[in-house]
Amino acid sequence: MSTFAQTETTYSSGNWLRRAESWLDERGKGAWIATMVLGFIFVWPVGLALLAYMIWSKRMFSKSCNRRMTRHHDADHHMSRRHGFRSSGNSAFDAYKADTLRRLMDEQGQFEAFLERLRAAKDKSEFDAFMDDRARAAKDANDTDVDDTDVDDEDTVVA
């Protein structure tokens, strides 16, 4: 058996695990939990191993199983897996498609950031208006108290 054959065998045995993990990730947390329960029912050490793996990889407590996404390569891979985009065989078209999707994702992120800044500015203006109204009300209350005191002093002087 050559080194190439050993490498190929090792890669193939790990490849089905990666494909199974990817398949479960695409179907969400429910698929992971169902697989874990079935593992406990049929072979309890497998269920226990799946539970440990889910806790260790933070799949158990995260909102989504697809949380492991970096900026460029994994984002493209995630996008292609999630939306079913496969390679068309034309590398120029695939590059154009990847650039367009990346640009759209960046624009969406910029738009969401703009909306967040807009919400923050609106909240700040509403809060500033509230504080101005509160200060104005406190000033009016103080002016009314001062005016009442001045009127009493004048009545005393006249009498």
mmCIF file of C-alpha atoms in Angstrom:
data_model
loop_
_atom_site.group_PDB
_atom_site.id
_atom_site.type_symbol
_atom_site.label_atom_id
_atom_site.label_comp_id
_atom_site.label_asym_id
_atom_site.label_seq_id
_atom_site.Cartn_x
_atom_site.Cartn_y
_atom_site.Cartn_z
ATOM 1 C CA MET A 1 0.000 0.000 0.000
ATOM 2 C CA SER A 2 1.515 3.289 -1.054
ATOM 3 C CA THR A 3 1.518 6.566 0.854
ATOM 4 C CA PHE A 4 -1.013 7.974 -1.576
ATOM 5 C CA ALA A 5 -3.425 5.103 -0.899
ATOM 6 C CA GLN A 6 -3.052 5.542 2.858
ATOM 7 C CA THR A 7 -3.662 9.277 2.559
ATOM 8 C CA GLU A 8 -6.700 8.697 0.360
ATOM 9 C CA THR A 9 -8.145 6.151 2.807
ATOM 10 C CA THR A 10 -7.543 8.437 5.779
ATOM 11 C CA TYR A 11 -9.090 11.386 3.967
ATOM 12 C CA SER A 12 -12.122 9.335 2.890
ATOM 13 C CA SER A 13 -12.813 8.082 6.406
ATOM 14 C CA GLY A 14 -12.743 11.645 7.761
ATOM 15 C CA ASN A 15 -14.644 12.987 4.779
ATOM 16 C CA TRP A 16 -17.870 11.162 5.592
ATOM 17 C CA LEU A 17 -17.745 12.609 9.103
ATOM 18 C CA ARG A 18 -17.418 16.117 7.668
ATOM 19 C CA ARG A 19 -20.253 15.455 5.236
ATOM 20 C CA ALA A 20 -22.457 14.103 8.046
ATOM 21 C CA GLU A 21 -21.650 17.143 10.193
ATOM 22 C CA SER A 22 -22.425 19.486 7.304
ATOM 23 C CA TRP A 23 -25.664 17.626 6.545
ATOM 24 C CA LEU A 24 -26.790 17.907 10.183
ATOM 25 C CA ASP A 25 -25.772 21.593 10.312
ATOM 26 C CA GLU A 26 -27.896 22.331 7.258
ATOM 27 C CA ARG A 27 -30.933 20.809 8.952
ATOM 28 C CA GLY A 28 -30.397 22.656 12.230
ATOM 29 C CA LYS A 29 -30.274 21.899 15.915
ATOM 30 C CA GLY A 30 -33.291 19.575 15.762
ATOM 31 C CA ALA A 31 -31.413 17.157 13.512
ATOM 32 C CA TRP A 32 -28.491 17.109 15.947
ATOM 33 C CA ILE A 33 -30.793 16.419 18.891
ATOM 34 C CA ALA A 34 -32.694 13.694 16.995
ATOM 35 C CA THR A 35 -29.403 12.025 16.053
ATOM 36 C CA MET A 36 -28.220 12.217 19.649
ATOM 37 C CA VAL A 37 -31.477 10.672 20.958
ATOM 38 C CA LEU A 38 -31.278 7.879 18.386
ATOM 39 C CA GLY A 39 -27.669 7.331 19.416
ATOM 40 C CA PHE A 40 -28.753 6.963 23.053
ATOM 41 C CA ILE A 41 -31.525 4.541 22.085
ATOM 42 C CA PHE A 42 -29.475 2.221 19.867
ATOM 43 C CA VAL A 43 -25.908 2.537 21.175
ATOM 44 C CA TRP A 44 -25.681 4.688 24.283
ATOM 45 C CA PRO A 45 -21.936 5.518 23.950
ATOM 46 C CA VAL A 46 -22.655 7.045 20.518
ATOM 47 C CA GLY A 47 -25.388 9.232 22.031
ATOM 48 C CA LEU A 48 -23.065 10.236 24.845
ATOM 49 C CA ALA A 49 -20.296 11.045 22.361
ATOM 50 C CA LEU A 50 -22.702 13.173 20.289
ATOM 51 C CA LEU A 51 -23.852 15.017 23.422
ATOM 52 C CA ALA A 52 -20.246 15.719 24.407
ATOM 53 C CA TYR A 53 -19.438 16.889 20.876
ATOM 54 C CA MET A 54 -22.505 19.171 20.768
ATOM 55 C CA ILE A 55 -21.535 20.766 24.082
ATOM 56 C CA TRP A 56 -17.839 21.029 23.158
ATOM 57 C CA SER A 57 -18.562 22.594 19.747
ATOM 58 C CA LYS A 58 -21.199 24.908 21.280
ATOM 59 C CA ARG A 59 -23.909 23.531 18.989
ATOM 60 C CA MET A 60 -26.123 22.767 21.975
ATOM 61 C CA PHE A 61 -26.388 26.330 23.232
ATOM 62 C CA SER A 62 -25.999 28.410 20.085
ATOM 63 C CA LYS A 63 -28.897 29.853 18.100
ATOM 64 C CA SER A 64 -27.711 28.265 14.889
ATOM 65 C CA CYS A 65 -25.539 25.323 14.014
ATOM 66 C CA ASN A 66 -24.010 27.336 11.161
ATOM 67 C CA ARG A 67 -22.250 29.800 13.478
ATOM 68 C CA ARG A 68 -18.757 28.991 12.216
ATOM 69 C CA MET A 69 -18.444 31.461 9.368
ATOM 70 C CA THR A 70 -15.403 33.581 8.686
ATOM 71 C CA ARG A 71 -15.298 36.593 6.413
ATOM 72 C CA HIS A 72 -14.320 35.265 2.984
ATOM 73 C CA HIS A 73 -13.794 31.575 2.280
ATOM 74 C CA ASP A 74 -16.277 30.162 4.770
ATOM 75 C CA ALA A 75 -18.830 32.817 3.825
ATOM 76 C CA ASP A 76 -18.653 31.740 0.189
ATOM 77 C CA HIS A 77 -18.817 28.085 1.172
ATOM 78 C CA HIS A 78 -21.706 28.745 3.553
ATOM 79 C CA MET A 79 -23.563 30.730 0.906
ATOM 80 C CA SER A 80 -23.074 28.028 -1.703
ATOM 81 C CA ARG A 81 -24.216 25.276 0.664
ATOM 82 C CA ARG A 82 -27.139 27.221 2.069
ATOM 83 C CA HIS A 83 -28.589 28.391 -1.225
ATOM 84 C CA GLY A 84 -27.651 25.370 -3.287
ATOM 85 C CA PHE A 85 -25.176 27.200 -5.511
ATOM 86 C CA ARG A 86 -22.921 24.683 -7.103
ATOM 87 C CA SER A 87 -20.033 25.330 -9.410
ATOM 88 C CA SER A 88 -21.290 25.887 -12.924
ATOM 89 C CA GLY A 89 -18.036 24.653 -14.424
ATOM 90 C CA ASN A 90 -17.279 28.119 -15.799
ATOM 91 C CA SER A 91 -14.676 29.652 -13.503
ATOM 92 C CA ALA A 92 -15.229 33.207 -14.820
ATOM 93 C CA PHE A 93 -18.960 33.015 -14.097
ATOM 94 C CA ASP A 94 -18.361 31.440 -10.685
ATOM 95 C CA ALA A 95 -15.928 34.248 -9.795
ATOM 96 C CA TYR A 96 -18.431 36.877 -10.981
ATOM 97 C CA LYS A 97 -21.209 35.202 -8.988
ATOM 98 C CA ALA A 98 -19.046 34.998 -5.856
ATOM 99 C CA ASP A 99 -18.010 38.671 -6.191
ATOM 100 C CA THR A 100 -21.625 39.753 -6.709
ATOM 101 C CA LEU A 101 -22.829 37.758 -3.703
ATOM 102 C CA ARG A 102 -19.996 39.115 -1.555
ATOM 103 C CA ARG A 103 -20.821 42.679 -2.678
ATOM 104 C CA LEU A 104 -24.509 42.158 -1.885
ATOM 105 C CA MET A 105 -23.650 40.752 1.543
ATOM 106 C CA ASP A 106 -21.392 43.770 2.212
ATOM 107 C CA GLU A 107 -24.129 46.166 1.077
ATOM 108 C CA GLN A 108 -26.618 44.412 3.319
ATOM 109 C CA GLY A 109 -24.226 44.745 6.263
ATOM 110 C CA GLN A 110 -23.689 48.436 5.499
ATOM 111 C CA PHE A 111 -27.440 49.000 5.226
ATOM 112 C CA GLU A 112 -28.057 47.236 8.536
ATOM 113 C CA ALA A 113 -25.334 49.388 10.145
ATOM 114 C CA PHE A 114 -26.993 52.500 8.659
ATOM 115 C CA LEU A 115 -30.361 51.449 10.092
ATOM 116 C CA GLU A 116 -28.748 50.879 13.488
ATOM 117 C CA ARG A 117 -27.165 54.360 13.401
ATOM 118 C CA LEU A 118 -30.523 55.811 12.313
ATOM 119 C CA ARG A 119 -32.312 54.090 15.218
ATOM 120 C CA ALA A 120 -29.628 55.287 17.633
ATOM 121 C CA ALA A 121 -29.957 58.879 16.356
ATOM 122 C CA LYS A 122 -33.741 58.737 16.678
ATOM 123 C CA ASP A 123 -33.484 57.321 20.197
ATOM 124 C CA LYS A 124 -30.975 60.031 21.128
ATOM 125 C CA SER A 125 -33.168 62.824 19.763
ATOM 126 C CA GLU A 126 -36.213 61.438 21.610
ATOM 127 C CA PHE A 127 -34.206 61.165 24.811
ATOM 128 C CA ASP A 128 -32.825 64.698 24.403
ATOM 129 C CA ALA A 129 -36.356 66.024 23.843
ATOM 130 C CA PHE A 130 -37.515 64.200 26.985
ATOM 131 C CA MET A 131 -34.672 65.651 29.030
ATOM 132 C CA ASP A 132 -35.361 69.172 27.666
ATOM 133 C CA ASP A 133 -39.052 68.850 28.573
ATOM 134 C CA ARG A 134 -38.127 67.606 32.009
ATOM 135 C CA ALA A 135 -35.669 70.474 32.562
ATOM 136 C CA ARG A 136 -38.247 72.983 31.273
ATOM 137 C CA ALA A 137 -40.887 71.577 33.645
ATOM 138 C CA ALA A 138 -38.470 71.764 36.577
ATOM 139 C CA LYS A 139 -37.561 75.361 35.647
ATOM 140 C CA ASP A 140 -41.242 76.328 35.377
ATOM 141 C CA ALA A 141 -41.910 74.770 38.772
ATOM 142 C CA ASN A 142 -39.005 76.735 40.281
ATOM 143 C CA ASP A 143 -40.152 79.983 38.600
ATOM 144 C CA THR A 144 -43.673 79.498 39.948
ATOM 145 C CA ASP A 145 -42.300 78.977 43.472
ATOM 146 C CA VAL A 146 -40.115 82.089 43.168
ATOM 147 C CA ASP A 147 -43.025 84.200 41.825
ATOM 148 C CA ASP A 148 -45.283 83.111 44.711
ATOM 149 C CA THR A 149 -42.615 84.117 47.214
ATOM 150 C CA ASP A 150 -42.165 87.551 45.558
ATOM 151 C CA VAL A 151 -45.900 88.252 45.595
ATOM 152 C CA ASP A 152 -46.129 87.431 49.319
ATOM 153 C CA ASP A 153 -43.250 89.816 50.083
ATOM 154 C CA GLU A 154 -44.926 92.641 48.162
ATOM 155 C CA ASP A 155 -48.221 92.115 50.006
ATOM 156 C CA THR A 156 -46.408 92.304 53.294
ATOM 157 C CA VAL A 157 -44.694 95.559 52.352
ATOM 158 C CA VAL A 158 -47.946 97.216 51.194
ATOM 159 C CA ALA A 159 -49.864 96.230 54.276
#
